[in-house]
């Protein structure tokens, strides 16, 4: 059904409290944060809020000189904001599907483009990738999230999780790689043969190789967001 009276439309689309706690999916692509304190979120992800909430960009010295150096290299792609106060905050990112993960003294690496929000109990640290490979991946960084608490990540369409086991490495397209388990350290490799395909020289010719014991989350979409000014 795609025709409604105004009353029908409101009834079918209005916000409803589901009692799910701090993070609540209002729709598969809109995250509600029941805020009473602080939350970290991707800068620019706020689409609406009510109550008394103050927004502040992450301070350049907030996490020390090393973090400042990384921020300078990675540019605006790493920008996070703090939302502080009490009310309901609604977050979204380019219509991507939102997945809420509840970490239990665990760690996960998330592509910088795909981290939407996380609780203040989660420690975060920007991890630089190799420069050239990072540029091909649509960013120079990923974010390591560690601790106990919830994080919200995003994916274009339905994600797929691939198991990595000893002796059975998983190779992914960096532009389609959303996240991976905290114990894995990907290496970058180049598939020269793929450079022969027209238009694919900067895509699948650069690959991420995961070895060990863990998992990798991929999406059916190549998200390209070329970084500039970081040569």
PDB file of N, CA and C in Angstrom, residues 101-156:
ATOM      1  N   UNK A 101      25.566  -3.872  17.759  1.00  0.00           N
ATOM      2  CA  UNK A 101      26.360  -4.940  18.349  1.00  0.00           C
ATOM      3  C   UNK A 101      26.599  -4.633  19.821  1.00  0.00           C
ATOM      4  N   UNK A 102      26.432  -5.638  20.672  1.00  0.00           N
ATOM      5  CA  UNK A 102      26.632  -5.484  22.110  1.00  0.00           C
ATOM      6  C   UNK A 102      27.944  -6.167  22.484  1.00  0.00           C
ATOM      7  N   UNK A 103      29.001  -5.380  22.635  1.00  0.00           N
ATOM      8  CA  UNK A 103      30.308  -5.944  22.958  1.00  0.00           C
ATOM      9  C   UNK A 103      30.374  -6.336  24.428  1.00  0.00           C
ATOM     10  N   UNK A 104      30.972  -7.485  24.677  1.00  0.00           N
ATOM     11  CA  UNK A 104      31.149  -7.995  26.037  1.00  0.00           C
ATOM     12  C   UNK A 104      32.641  -8.211  26.272  1.00  0.00           C
ATOM     13  N   UNK A 105      33.328  -7.157  26.660  1.00  0.00           N
ATOM     14  CA  UNK A 105      34.785  -7.188  26.833  1.00  0.00           C
ATOM     15  C   UNK A 105      35.450  -7.709  25.571  1.00  0.00           C
ATOM     16  N   UNK A 106      34.984  -7.220  24.436  1.00  0.00           N
ATOM     17  CA  UNK A 106      35.459  -7.656  23.128  1.00  0.00           C
ATOM     18  C   UNK A 106      35.960  -6.458  22.344  1.00  0.00           C
ATOM     19  N   UNK A 107      36.590  -6.753  21.206  1.00  0.00           N
ATOM     20  CA  UNK A 107      37.080  -5.698  20.326  1.00  0.00           C
ATOM     21  C   UNK A 107      36.675  -6.002  18.893  1.00  0.00           C
ATOM     22  N   UNK A 108      36.458  -4.948  18.134  1.00  0.00           N
ATOM     23  CA  UNK A 108      36.123  -5.075  16.721  1.00  0.00           C
ATOM     24  C   UNK A 108      36.693  -3.865  15.987  1.00  0.00           C
ATOM     25  N   UNK A 109      37.177  -4.104  14.791  1.00  0.00           N
ATOM     26  CA  UNK A 109      37.627  -3.016  13.922  1.00  0.00           C
ATOM     27  C   UNK A 109      36.495  -2.685  12.956  1.00  0.00           C
ATOM     28  N   UNK A 110      36.189  -1.401  12.812  1.00  0.00           N
ATOM     29  CA  UNK A 110      35.120  -0.971  11.921  1.00  0.00           C
ATOM     30  C   UNK A 110      35.684   0.025  10.912  1.00  0.00           C
ATOM     31  N   UNK A 111      35.374  -0.180   9.654  1.00  0.00           N
ATOM     32  CA  UNK A 111      35.739   0.799   8.639  1.00  0.00           C
ATOM     33  C   UNK A 111      35.243   2.169   9.078  1.00  0.00           C
ATOM     34  N   UNK A 112      36.077   3.191   8.950  1.00  0.00           N
ATOM     35  CA  UNK A 112      35.711   4.516   9.430  1.00  0.00           C
ATOM     36  C   UNK A 112      34.426   5.062   8.841  1.00  0.00           C
ATOM     37  N   UNK A 113      34.085   4.629   7.621  1.00  0.00           N
ATOM     38  CA  UNK A 113      32.841   5.084   7.003  1.00  0.00           C
ATOM     39  C   UNK A 113      31.608   4.427   7.611  1.00  0.00           C
ATOM     40  N   UNK A 114      31.806   3.325   8.331  1.00  0.00           N
ATOM     41  CA  UNK A 114      30.676   2.492   8.742  1.00  0.00           C
ATOM     42  C   UNK A 114      30.406   2.482  10.242  1.00  0.00           C
ATOM     43  N   UNK A 115      31.078   3.339  10.997  1.00  0.00           N
ATOM     44  CA  UNK A 115      30.821   3.442  12.432  1.00  0.00           C
ATOM     45  C   UNK A 115      29.845   4.586  12.671  1.00  0.00           C
ATOM     46  N   UNK A 116      28.642   4.260  13.164  1.00  0.00           N
ATOM     47  CA  UNK A 116      27.594   5.268  13.333  1.00  0.00           C
ATOM     48  C   UNK A 116      27.575   5.849  14.739  1.00  0.00           C
ATOM     49  N   UNK A 117      27.672   5.004  15.772  1.00  0.00           N
ATOM     50  CA  UNK A 117      27.569   5.495  17.149  1.00  0.00           C
ATOM     51  C   UNK A 117      28.080   4.433  18.107  1.00  0.00           C
ATOM     52  N   UNK A 118      28.455   4.878  19.329  1.00  0.00           N
ATOM     53  CA  UNK A 118      28.855   3.915  20.357  1.00  0.00           C
ATOM     54  C   UNK A 118      28.721   4.555  21.729  1.00  0.00           C
ATOM     55  N   UNK A 119      28.542   3.693  22.714  1.00  0.00           N
ATOM     56  CA  UNK A 119      28.411   4.150  24.089  1.00  0.00           C
ATOM     57  C   UNK A 119      29.743   4.678  24.611  1.00  0.00           C
ATOM     58  N   UNK A 120      29.703   5.590  25.585  1.00  0.00           N
ATOM     59  CA  UNK A 120      30.956   6.139  26.122  1.00  0.00           C
ATOM     60  C   UNK A 120      31.813   5.109  26.851  1.00  0.00           C
ATOM     61  N   UNK A 121      31.243   3.975  27.219  1.00  0.00           N
ATOM     62  CA  UNK A 121      32.029   2.924  27.876  1.00  0.00           C
ATOM     63  C   UNK A 121      32.967   2.217  26.907  1.00  0.00           C
ATOM     64  N   UNK A 122      32.769   2.431  25.608  1.00  0.00           N
ATOM     65  CA  UNK A 122      33.590   1.801  24.586  1.00  0.00           C
ATOM     66  C   UNK A 122      34.821   2.666  24.304  1.00  0.00           C
ATOM     67  N   UNK A 123      35.993   2.062  24.398  1.00  0.00           N
ATOM     68  CA  UNK A 123      37.215   2.770  24.027  1.00  0.00           C
ATOM     69  C   UNK A 123      37.361   2.733  22.510  1.00  0.00           C
ATOM     70  N   UNK A 124      37.747   3.868  21.916  1.00  0.00           N
ATOM     71  CA  UNK A 124      37.933   3.884  20.472  1.00  0.00           C
ATOM     72  C   UNK A 124      39.303   4.431  20.125  1.00  0.00           C
ATOM     73  N   UNK A 125      39.866   3.878  19.066  1.00  0.00           N
ATOM     74  CA  UNK A 125      41.196   4.282  18.635  1.00  0.00           C
ATOM     75  C   UNK A 125      41.278   4.168  17.124  1.00  0.00           C
ATOM     76  N   UNK A 126      41.676   5.257  16.476  1.00  0.00           N
ATOM     77  CA  UNK A 126      41.810   5.255  15.023  1.00  0.00           C
ATOM     78  C   UNK A 126      43.065   4.490  14.638  1.00  0.00           C
ATOM     79  N   UNK A 127      42.905   3.570  13.696  1.00  0.00           N
ATOM     80  CA  UNK A 127      44.026   2.771  13.221  1.00  0.00           C
ATOM     81  C   UNK A 127      44.303   3.122  11.768  1.00  0.00           C
ATOM     82  N   UNK A 128      45.528   3.563  11.492  1.00  0.00           N
ATOM     83  CA  UNK A 128      45.885   3.898  10.125  1.00  0.00           C
ATOM     84  C   UNK A 128      46.177   2.643   9.319  1.00  0.00           C
ATOM     85  N   UNK A 129      45.669   2.636   8.089  1.00  0.00           N
ATOM     86  CA  UNK A 129      46.030   1.583   7.158  1.00  0.00           C
ATOM     87  C   UNK A 129      47.253   2.053   6.372  1.00  0.00           C
ATOM     88  N   UNK A 130      47.822   1.180   5.586  1.00  0.00           N
ATOM     89  CA  UNK A 130      48.893   1.607   4.697  1.00  0.00           C
ATOM     90  C   UNK A 130      48.351   2.677   3.762  1.00  0.00           C
ATOM     91  N   UNK A 131      49.165   3.636   3.492  1.00  0.00           N
ATOM     92  CA  UNK A 131      48.679   4.844   2.833  1.00  0.00           C
ATOM     93  C   UNK A 131      48.012   4.576   1.487  1.00  0.00           C
ATOM     94  N   UNK A 132      48.732   3.938   0.573  1.00  0.00           N
ATOM     95  CA  UNK A 132      48.173   3.751  -0.768  1.00  0.00           C
ATOM     96  C   UNK A 132      46.952   2.855  -0.721  1.00  0.00           C
ATOM     97  N   UNK A 133      47.070   1.728  -0.024  1.00  0.00           N
ATOM     98  CA  UNK A 133      45.947   0.792   0.069  1.00  0.00           C
ATOM     99  C   UNK A 133      44.761   1.455   0.735  1.00  0.00           C
ATOM    100  N   UNK A 134      45.029   2.287   1.738  1.00  0.00           N
ATOM    101  CA  UNK A 134      43.946   2.981   2.415  1.00  0.00           C
ATOM    102  C   UNK A 134      43.188   3.891   1.481  1.00  0.00           C
ATOM    103  N   UNK A 135      43.907   4.588   0.599  1.00  0.00           N
ATOM    104  CA  UNK A 135      43.238   5.468  -0.358  1.00  0.00           C
ATOM    105  C   UNK A 135      42.351   4.660  -1.299  1.00  0.00           C
ATOM    106  N   UNK A 136      42.833   3.496  -1.699  1.00  0.00           N
ATOM    107  CA  UNK A 136      42.022   2.646  -2.562  1.00  0.00           C
ATOM    108  C   UNK A 136      40.796   2.136  -1.814  1.00  0.00           C
ATOM    109  N   UNK A 137      40.892   2.036  -0.490  1.00  0.00           N
ATOM    110  CA  UNK A 137      39.786   1.520   0.312  1.00  0.00           C
ATOM    111  C   UNK A 137      38.736   2.582   0.606  1.00  0.00           C
ATOM    112  N   UNK A 138      38.956   3.804   0.101  1.00  0.00           N
ATOM    113  CA  UNK A 138      37.988   4.855   0.360  1.00  0.00           C
ATOM    114  C   UNK A 138      38.234   5.520   1.698  1.00  0.00           C
ATOM    115  N   UNK A 139      39.381   5.338   2.276  1.00  0.00           N
ATOM    116  CA  UNK A 139      39.708   5.961   3.540  1.00  0.00           C
ATOM    117  C   UNK A 139      41.028   5.425   4.025  1.00  0.00           C
ATOM    118  N   UNK A 140      41.682   6.151   4.894  1.00  0.00           N
ATOM    119  CA  UNK A 140      42.989   5.740   5.374  1.00  0.00           C
ATOM    120  C   UNK A 140      42.911   5.053   6.728  1.00  0.00           C
ATOM    121  N   UNK A 141      41.741   4.715   7.187  1.00  0.00           N
ATOM    122  CA  UNK A 141      41.630   4.354   8.586  1.00  0.00           C
ATOM    123  C   UNK A 141      40.508   3.364   8.847  1.00  0.00           C
ATOM    124  N   UNK A 142      40.639   2.723   9.999  1.00  0.00           N
ATOM    125  CA  UNK A 142      39.506   2.040  10.604  1.00  0.00           C
ATOM    126  C   UNK A 142      39.522   2.421  12.075  1.00  0.00           C
ATOM    127  N   UNK A 143      38.460   2.111  12.777  1.00  0.00           N
ATOM    128  CA  UNK A 143      38.362   2.464  14.191  1.00  0.00           C
ATOM    129  C   UNK A 143      38.248   1.178  15.006  1.00  0.00           C
ATOM    130  N   UNK A 144      39.149   1.034  15.962  1.00  0.00           N
ATOM    131  CA  UNK A 144      39.088  -0.124  16.865  1.00  0.00           C
ATOM    132  C   UNK A 144      38.216   0.252  18.057  1.00  0.00           C
ATOM    133  N   UNK A 145      37.135  -0.504  18.249  1.00  0.00           N
ATOM    134  CA  UNK A 145      36.228  -0.304  19.378  1.00  0.00           C
ATOM    135  C   UNK A 145      36.404  -1.476  20.333  1.00  0.00           C
ATOM    136  N   UNK A 146      36.559  -1.176  21.612  1.00  0.00           N
ATOM    137  CA  UNK A 146      36.878  -2.229  22.571  1.00  0.00           C
ATOM    138  C   UNK A 146      36.218  -1.950  23.915  1.00  0.00           C
ATOM    139  N   UNK A 147      35.746  -3.011  24.571  1.00  0.00           N
ATOM    140  CA  UNK A 147      35.177  -2.875  25.901  1.00  0.00           C
ATOM    141  C   UNK A 147      33.829  -3.558  26.015  1.00  0.00           C
ATOM    142  N   UNK A 148      33.005  -3.029  26.900  1.00  0.00           N
ATOM    143  CA  UNK A 148      31.656  -3.547  27.116  1.00  0.00           C
ATOM    144  C   UNK A 148      30.662  -2.424  26.865  1.00  0.00           C
ATOM    145  N   UNK A 149      29.736  -2.670  25.965  1.00  0.00           N
ATOM    146  CA  UNK A 149      28.739  -1.670  25.605  1.00  0.00           C
ATOM    147  C   UNK A 149      28.303  -1.846  24.170  1.00  0.00           C
ATOM    148  N   UNK A 150      27.423  -0.983  23.725  1.00  0.00           N
ATOM    149  CA  UNK A 150      26.846  -1.111  22.392  1.00  0.00           C
ATOM    150  C   UNK A 150      27.520  -0.191  21.392  1.00  0.00           C
ATOM    151  N   UNK A 151      27.664  -0.709  20.176  1.00  0.00           N
ATOM    152  CA  UNK A 151      28.072   0.114  19.050  1.00  0.00           C
ATOM    153  C   UNK A 151      27.061  -0.104  17.929  1.00  0.00           C
ATOM    154  N   UNK A 152      26.913   0.892  17.081  1.00  0.00           N
ATOM    155  CA  UNK A 152      26.033   0.780  15.916  1.00  0.00           C
ATOM    156  C   UNK A 152      26.884   0.962  14.669  1.00  0.00           C
ATOM    157  N   UNK A 153      26.840  -0.026  13.785  1.00  0.00           N
ATOM    158  CA  UNK A 153      27.578   0.059  12.531  1.00  0.00           C
ATOM    159  C   UNK A 153      26.580   0.043  11.376  1.00  0.00           C
ATOM    160  N   UNK A 154      27.055   0.441  10.193  1.00  0.00           N
ATOM    161  CA  UNK A 154      26.157   0.536   9.046  1.00  0.00           C
ATOM    162  C   UNK A 154      26.662  -0.314   7.889  1.00  0.00           C
ATOM    163  N   UNK A 155      25.730  -0.692   7.041  1.00  0.00           N
ATOM    164  CA  UNK A 155      26.048  -1.498   5.871  1.00  0.00           C
ATOM    165  C   UNK A 155      25.097  -1.125   4.741  1.00  0.00           C
ATOM    166  N   UNK A 156      25.649  -1.025   3.532  1.00  0.00           N
ATOM    167  CA  UNK A 156      24.780  -0.895   2.371  1.00  0.00           C
ATOM    168  C   UNK A 156      24.123  -2.250   2.117  1.00  0.00           C
TER     169      UNK A 156
END
